[in-house]
Amino acid sequence: MDLLVTGVGDVAADGFDFRDELGRRGYKYLPSASQYVLAAAKRALADAGEDALTAAEPERRGAAVGTNSAATALHHAMDRTVTGAGAGELSPATAPYFSINLFGSRLATEHDLKGFNLTLTSPRIAGLEALQSGARALAAGRASRLLAGATEEALPEGEPGADTSEAGAVALLLEPAAAVAERGGRAYGRVGVRTFFLPPALAASDGGAGEAGEALRDALAALGHRPGTPLTVTAVLDGSPVGETVGEAVAHAVGEGAERVPAGAGCLAPMARVAAALRTRPDHAHAVVTAAAEGNTAVCLVTPGGSGGTEASSR
């Protein structure tokens, strides 16, 4: 299915006030990560236009949200309550959020997204996987509109990765190109995602960079990019063996056209880079590459404009 991104929304935790973004009633007791993604989605829908989502019946609307740390701080607080005052003192308003799936559930409820509601949690690539899995669901006919995003909450002090915590959310609205043309909408472009796994032991071996480079080239080819055509790349990577090896592969593939930025603890930064590429609307394709120390790796190809380029897709 040929999908276009028609709405882009993001929020940062700094200065965020749910009352300004969402309203004074009904949101006070939601965990912060849920508030963030609701606000980002609200901005994305406003950006796309009033009828971009509602033109589809509720059963034809879906959501996919990626996160790594939305519930971590809440889980820590619950543990302290249970081991201290006892489980009877858990807040009825926040206790259900022990389940990571609930962080996107309010999004589905808020916007009548009855087609499907997915939560992805793979390290670092979960946000890009939300785009991939959501696009796959639309291609299978499960819906015709997709709200996809990533949301994170800051990690508690002492938690691994706390020094590179992320907090905030990004949301994108995707629609079929035919629907955008029918309503006379505006599109930022297309996004396509491919994922693969690079075992840490392989990444650290002498042949790791070669394997990563081949997988990267295969992913870009599957997304429709042809060698020799203009491409810039942003690589969101950490200093792990997997991150370093993928960084070598990216540098070899595109040379000085690659920008490397440090990865945060979660999956927010890659999605933020995708949103930035869509908003910038360059005159050529831009790839966002990211990888986790565990081996999960993803490539997102952003093709600007409302025509030509590659379809949002998955494998």
JSON list of N, CA and C in Angstrom, two decimals, residues 83-114:
[
{"chain": "A", "resi": 83, "resn": "THR", "atom": "N", "xyz": [6.52, -2.98, 48.68]},
{"chain": "A", "resi": 83, "resn": "THR", "atom": "CA", "xyz": [7.45, -3.44, 49.70]},
{"chain": "A", "resi": 83, "resn": "THR", "atom": "C", "xyz": [7.41, -2.58, 50.96]},
{"chain": "A", "resi": 84, "resn": "GLY", "atom": "N", "xyz": [6.80, -1.41, 50.85]},
{"chain": "A", "resi": 84, "resn": "GLY", "atom": "CA", "xyz": [6.69, -0.53, 52.00]},
{"chain": "A", "resi": 84, "resn": "GLY", "atom": "C", "xyz": [5.31, -0.61, 52.64]},
{"chain": "A", "resi": 85, "resn": "ALA", "atom": "N", "xyz": [4.38, 0.17, 52.11]},
{"chain": "A", "resi": 85, "resn": "ALA", "atom": "CA", "xyz": [3.04, 0.25, 52.70]},
{"chain": "A", "resi": 85, "resn": "ALA", "atom": "C", "xyz": [2.18, -0.96, 52.38]},
{"chain": "A", "resi": 86, "resn": "GLY", "atom": "N", "xyz": [2.50, -1.67, 51.28]},
{"chain": "A", "resi": 86, "resn": "GLY", "atom": "CA", "xyz": [1.70, -2.83, 50.90]},
{"chain": "A", "resi": 86, "resn": "GLY", "atom": "C", "xyz": [0.93, -2.58, 49.61]},
{"chain": "A", "resi": 87, "resn": "ALA", "atom": "N", "xyz": [0.55, -3.67, 48.95]},
{"chain": "A", "resi": 87, "resn": "ALA", "atom": "CA", "xyz": [-0.12, -3.57, 47.65]},
{"chain": "A", "resi": 87, "resn": "ALA", "atom": "C", "xyz": [-1.46, -2.84, 47.73]},
{"chain": "A", "resi": 88, "resn": "GLY", "atom": "N", "xyz": [-2.09, -2.87, 48.91]},
{"chain": "A", "resi": 88, "resn": "GLY", "atom": "CA", "xyz": [-3.37, -2.19, 49.07]},
{"chain": "A", "resi": 88, "resn": "GLY", "atom": "C", "xyz": [-3.27, -0.69, 48.90]},
{"chain": "A", "resi": 89, "resn": "GLU", "atom": "N", "xyz": [-2.06, -0.16, 48.95]},
{"chain": "A", "resi": 89, "resn": "GLU", "atom": "CA", "xyz": [-1.87, 1.29, 48.82]},
{"chain": "A", "resi": 89, "resn": "GLU", "atom": "C", "xyz": [-1.56, 1.72, 47.39]},
{"chain": "A", "resi": 90, "resn": "LEU", "atom": "N", "xyz": [-1.55, 0.78, 46.46]},
{"chain": "A", "resi": 90, "resn": "LEU", "atom": "CA", "xyz": [-1.34, 1.16, 45.06]},
{"chain": "A", "resi": 90, "resn": "LEU", "atom": "C", "xyz": [-2.50, 2.02, 44.57]},
{"chain": "A", "resi": 91, "resn": "SER", "atom": "N", "xyz": [-2.21, 3.00, 43.76]},
{"chain": "A", "resi": 91, "resn": "SER", "atom": "CA", "xyz": [-3.25, 3.87, 43.23]},
{"chain": "A", "resi": 91, "resn": "SER", "atom": "C", "xyz": [-4.09, 3.13, 42.19]},
{"chain": "A", "resi": 92, "resn": "PRO", "atom": "N", "xyz": [-5.41, 3.10, 42.36]},
{"chain": "A", "resi": 92, "resn": "PRO", "atom": "CA", "xyz": [-6.26, 2.46, 41.34]},
{"chain": "A", "resi": 92, "resn": "PRO", "atom": "C", "xyz": [-6.15, 3.13, 39.97]},
{"chain": "A", "resi": 93, "resn": "ALA", "atom": "N", "xyz": [-5.76, 4.40, 39.96]},
{"chain": "A", "resi": 93, "resn": "ALA", "atom": "CA", "xyz": [-5.67, 5.13, 38.68]},
{"chain": "A", "resi": 93, "resn": "ALA", "atom": "C", "xyz": [-4.44, 4.73, 37.88]},
{"chain": "A", "resi": 94, "resn": "THR", "atom": "N", "xyz": [-3.35, 4.42, 38.57]},
{"chain": "A", "resi": 94, "resn": "THR", "atom": "CA", "xyz": [-2.11, 4.11, 37.86]},
{"chain": "A", "resi": 94, "resn": "THR", "atom": "C", "xyz": [-1.74, 2.63, 37.88]},
{"chain": "A", "resi": 95, "resn": "ALA", "atom": "N", "xyz": [-2.33, 1.85, 38.76]},
{"chain": "A", "resi": 95, "resn": "ALA", "atom": "CA", "xyz": [-1.98, 0.43, 38.87]},
{"chain": "A", "resi": 95, "resn": "ALA", "atom": "C", "xyz": [-2.11, -0.33, 37.55]},
{"chain": "A", "resi": 96, "resn": "PRO", "atom": "N", "xyz": [-3.14, -0.08, 36.74]},
{"chain": "A", "resi": 96, "resn": "PRO", "atom": "CA", "xyz": [-3.25, -0.83, 35.47]},
{"chain": "A", "resi": 96, "resn": "PRO", "atom": "C", "xyz": [-2.06, -0.64, 34.55]},
{"chain": "A", "resi": 97, "resn": "TYR", "atom": "N", "xyz": [-1.32, 0.45, 34.74]},
{"chain": "A", "resi": 97, "resn": "TYR", "atom": "CA", "xyz": [-0.22, 0.74, 33.84]},
{"chain": "A", "resi": 97, "resn": "TYR", "atom": "C", "xyz": [1.04, -0.08, 34.14]},
{"chain": "A", "resi": 98, "resn": "PHE", "atom": "N", "xyz": [0.91, -1.08, 35.02]},
{"chain": "A", "resi": 98, "resn": "PHE", "atom": "CA", "xyz": [2.00, -2.05, 35.15]},
{"chain": "A", "resi": 98, "resn": "PHE", "atom": "C", "xyz": [2.19, -2.76, 33.81]},
{"chain": "A", "resi": 99, "resn": "SER", "atom": "N", "xyz": [1.14, -2.79, 33.00]},
{"chain": "A", "resi": 99, "resn": "SER", "atom": "CA", "xyz": [1.19, -3.39, 31.66]},
{"chain": "A", "resi": 99, "resn": "SER", "atom": "C", "xyz": [1.61, -2.34, 30.65]},
{"chain": "A", "resi": 100, "resn": "ILE", "atom": "N", "xyz": [2.68, -2.62, 29.92]},
{"chain": "A", "resi": 100, "resn": "ILE", "atom": "CA", "xyz": [3.19, -1.65, 28.95]},
{"chain": "A", "resi": 100, "resn": "ILE", "atom": "C", "xyz": [2.19, -1.40, 27.83]},
{"chain": "A", "resi": 101, "resn": "ASN", "atom": "N", "xyz": [1.31, -2.35, 27.57]},
{"chain": "A", "resi": 101, "resn": "ASN", "atom": "CA", "xyz": [0.34, -2.19, 26.49]},
{"chain": "A", "resi": 101, "resn": "ASN", "atom": "C", "xyz": [-0.64, -1.05, 26.73]},
{"chain": "A", "resi": 102, "resn": "LEU", "atom": "N", "xyz": [-0.84, -0.69, 27.99]},
{"chain": "A", "resi": 102, "resn": "LEU", "atom": "CA", "xyz": [-1.85, 0.33, 28.29]},
{"chain": "A", "resi": 102, "resn": "LEU", "atom": "C", "xyz": [-1.41, 1.74, 27.93]},
{"chain": "A", "resi": 103, "resn": "PHE", "atom": "N", "xyz": [-0.11, 1.94, 27.70]},
{"chain": "A", "resi": 103, "resn": "PHE", "atom": "CA", "xyz": [0.34, 3.29, 27.41]},
{"chain": "A", "resi": 103, "resn": "PHE", "atom": "C", "xyz": [-0.18, 3.79, 26.07]},
{"chain": "A", "resi": 104, "resn": "GLY", "atom": "N", "xyz": [-0.43, 2.89, 25.14]},
{"chain": "A", "resi": 104, "resn": "GLY", "atom": "CA", "xyz": [-1.03, 3.30, 23.88]},
{"chain": "A", "resi": 104, "resn": "GLY", "atom": "C", "xyz": [-2.53, 3.13, 23.85]},
{"chain": "A", "resi": 105, "resn": "SER", "atom": "N", "xyz": [-3.09, 2.45, 24.86]},
{"chain": "A", "resi": 105, "resn": "SER", "atom": "CA", "xyz": [-4.53, 2.18, 24.84]},
{"chain": "A", "resi": 105, "resn": "SER", "atom": "C", "xyz": [-5.36, 3.45, 24.91]},
{"chain": "A", "resi": 106, "resn": "ARG", "atom": "N", "xyz": [-4.91, 4.41, 25.70]},
{"chain": "A", "resi": 106, "resn": "ARG", "atom": "CA", "xyz": [-5.67, 5.66, 25.81]},
{"chain": "A", "resi": 106, "resn": "ARG", "atom": "C", "xyz": [-5.69, 6.39, 24.47]},
{"chain": "A", "resi": 107, "resn": "LEU", "atom": "N", "xyz": [-4.60, 6.25, 23.70]},
{"chain": "A", "resi": 107, "resn": "LEU", "atom": "CA", "xyz": [-4.56, 6.85, 22.38]},
{"chain": "A", "resi": 107, "resn": "LEU", "atom": "C", "xyz": [-5.66, 6.26, 21.50]},
{"chain": "A", "resi": 108, "resn": "ALA", "atom": "N", "xyz": [-5.83, 4.93, 21.55]},
{"chain": "A", "resi": 108, "resn": "ALA", "atom": "CA", "xyz": [-6.87, 4.28, 20.76]},
{"chain": "A", "resi": 108, "resn": "ALA", "atom": "C", "xyz": [-8.26, 4.70, 21.22]},
{"chain": "A", "resi": 109, "resn": "THR", "atom": "N", "xyz": [-8.44, 4.82, 22.53]},
{"chain": "A", "resi": 109, "resn": "THR", "atom": "CA", "xyz": [-9.73, 5.23, 23.07]},
{"chain": "A", "resi": 109, "resn": "THR", "atom": "C", "xyz": [-10.06, 6.67, 22.69]},
{"chain": "A", "resi": 110, "resn": "GLU", "atom": "N", "xyz": [-9.06, 7.52, 22.81]},
{"chain": "A", "resi": 110, "resn": "GLU", "atom": "CA", "xyz": [-9.24, 8.96, 22.57]},
{"chain": "A", "resi": 110, "resn": "GLU", "atom": "C", "xyz": [-9.68, 9.25, 21.13]},
{"chain": "A", "resi": 111, "resn": "HIS", "atom": "N", "xyz": [-9.14, 8.48, 20.19]},
{"chain": "A", "resi": 111, "resn": "HIS", "atom": "CA", "xyz": [-9.39, 8.79, 18.78]},
{"chain": "A", "resi": 111, "resn": "HIS", "atom": "C", "xyz": [-10.17, 7.69, 18.06]},
{"chain": "A", "resi": 112, "resn": "ASP", "atom": "N", "xyz": [-10.79, 6.81, 18.82]},
{"chain": "A", "resi": 112, "resn": "ASP", "atom": "CA", "xyz": [-11.66, 5.78, 18.23]},
{"chain": "A", "resi": 112, "resn": "ASP", "atom": "C", "xyz": [-10.90, 4.94, 17.21]},
{"chain": "A", "resi": 113, "resn": "LEU", "atom": "N", "xyz": [-9.75, 4.45, 17.63]},
{"chain": "A", "resi": 113, "resn": "LEU", "atom": "CA", "xyz": [-8.91, 3.64, 16.73]},
{"chain": "A", "resi": 113, "resn": "LEU", "atom": "C", "xyz": [-9.23, 2.17, 16.99]},
{"chain": "A", "resi": 114, "resn": "LYS", "atom": "N", "xyz": [-10.19, 1.65, 16.25]},
{"chain": "A", "resi": 114, "resn": "LYS", "atom": "CA", "xyz": [-10.69, 0.31, 16.52]},
{"chain": "A", "resi": 114, "resn": "LYS", "atom": "C", "xyz": [-10.14, -0.77, 15.59]}
]
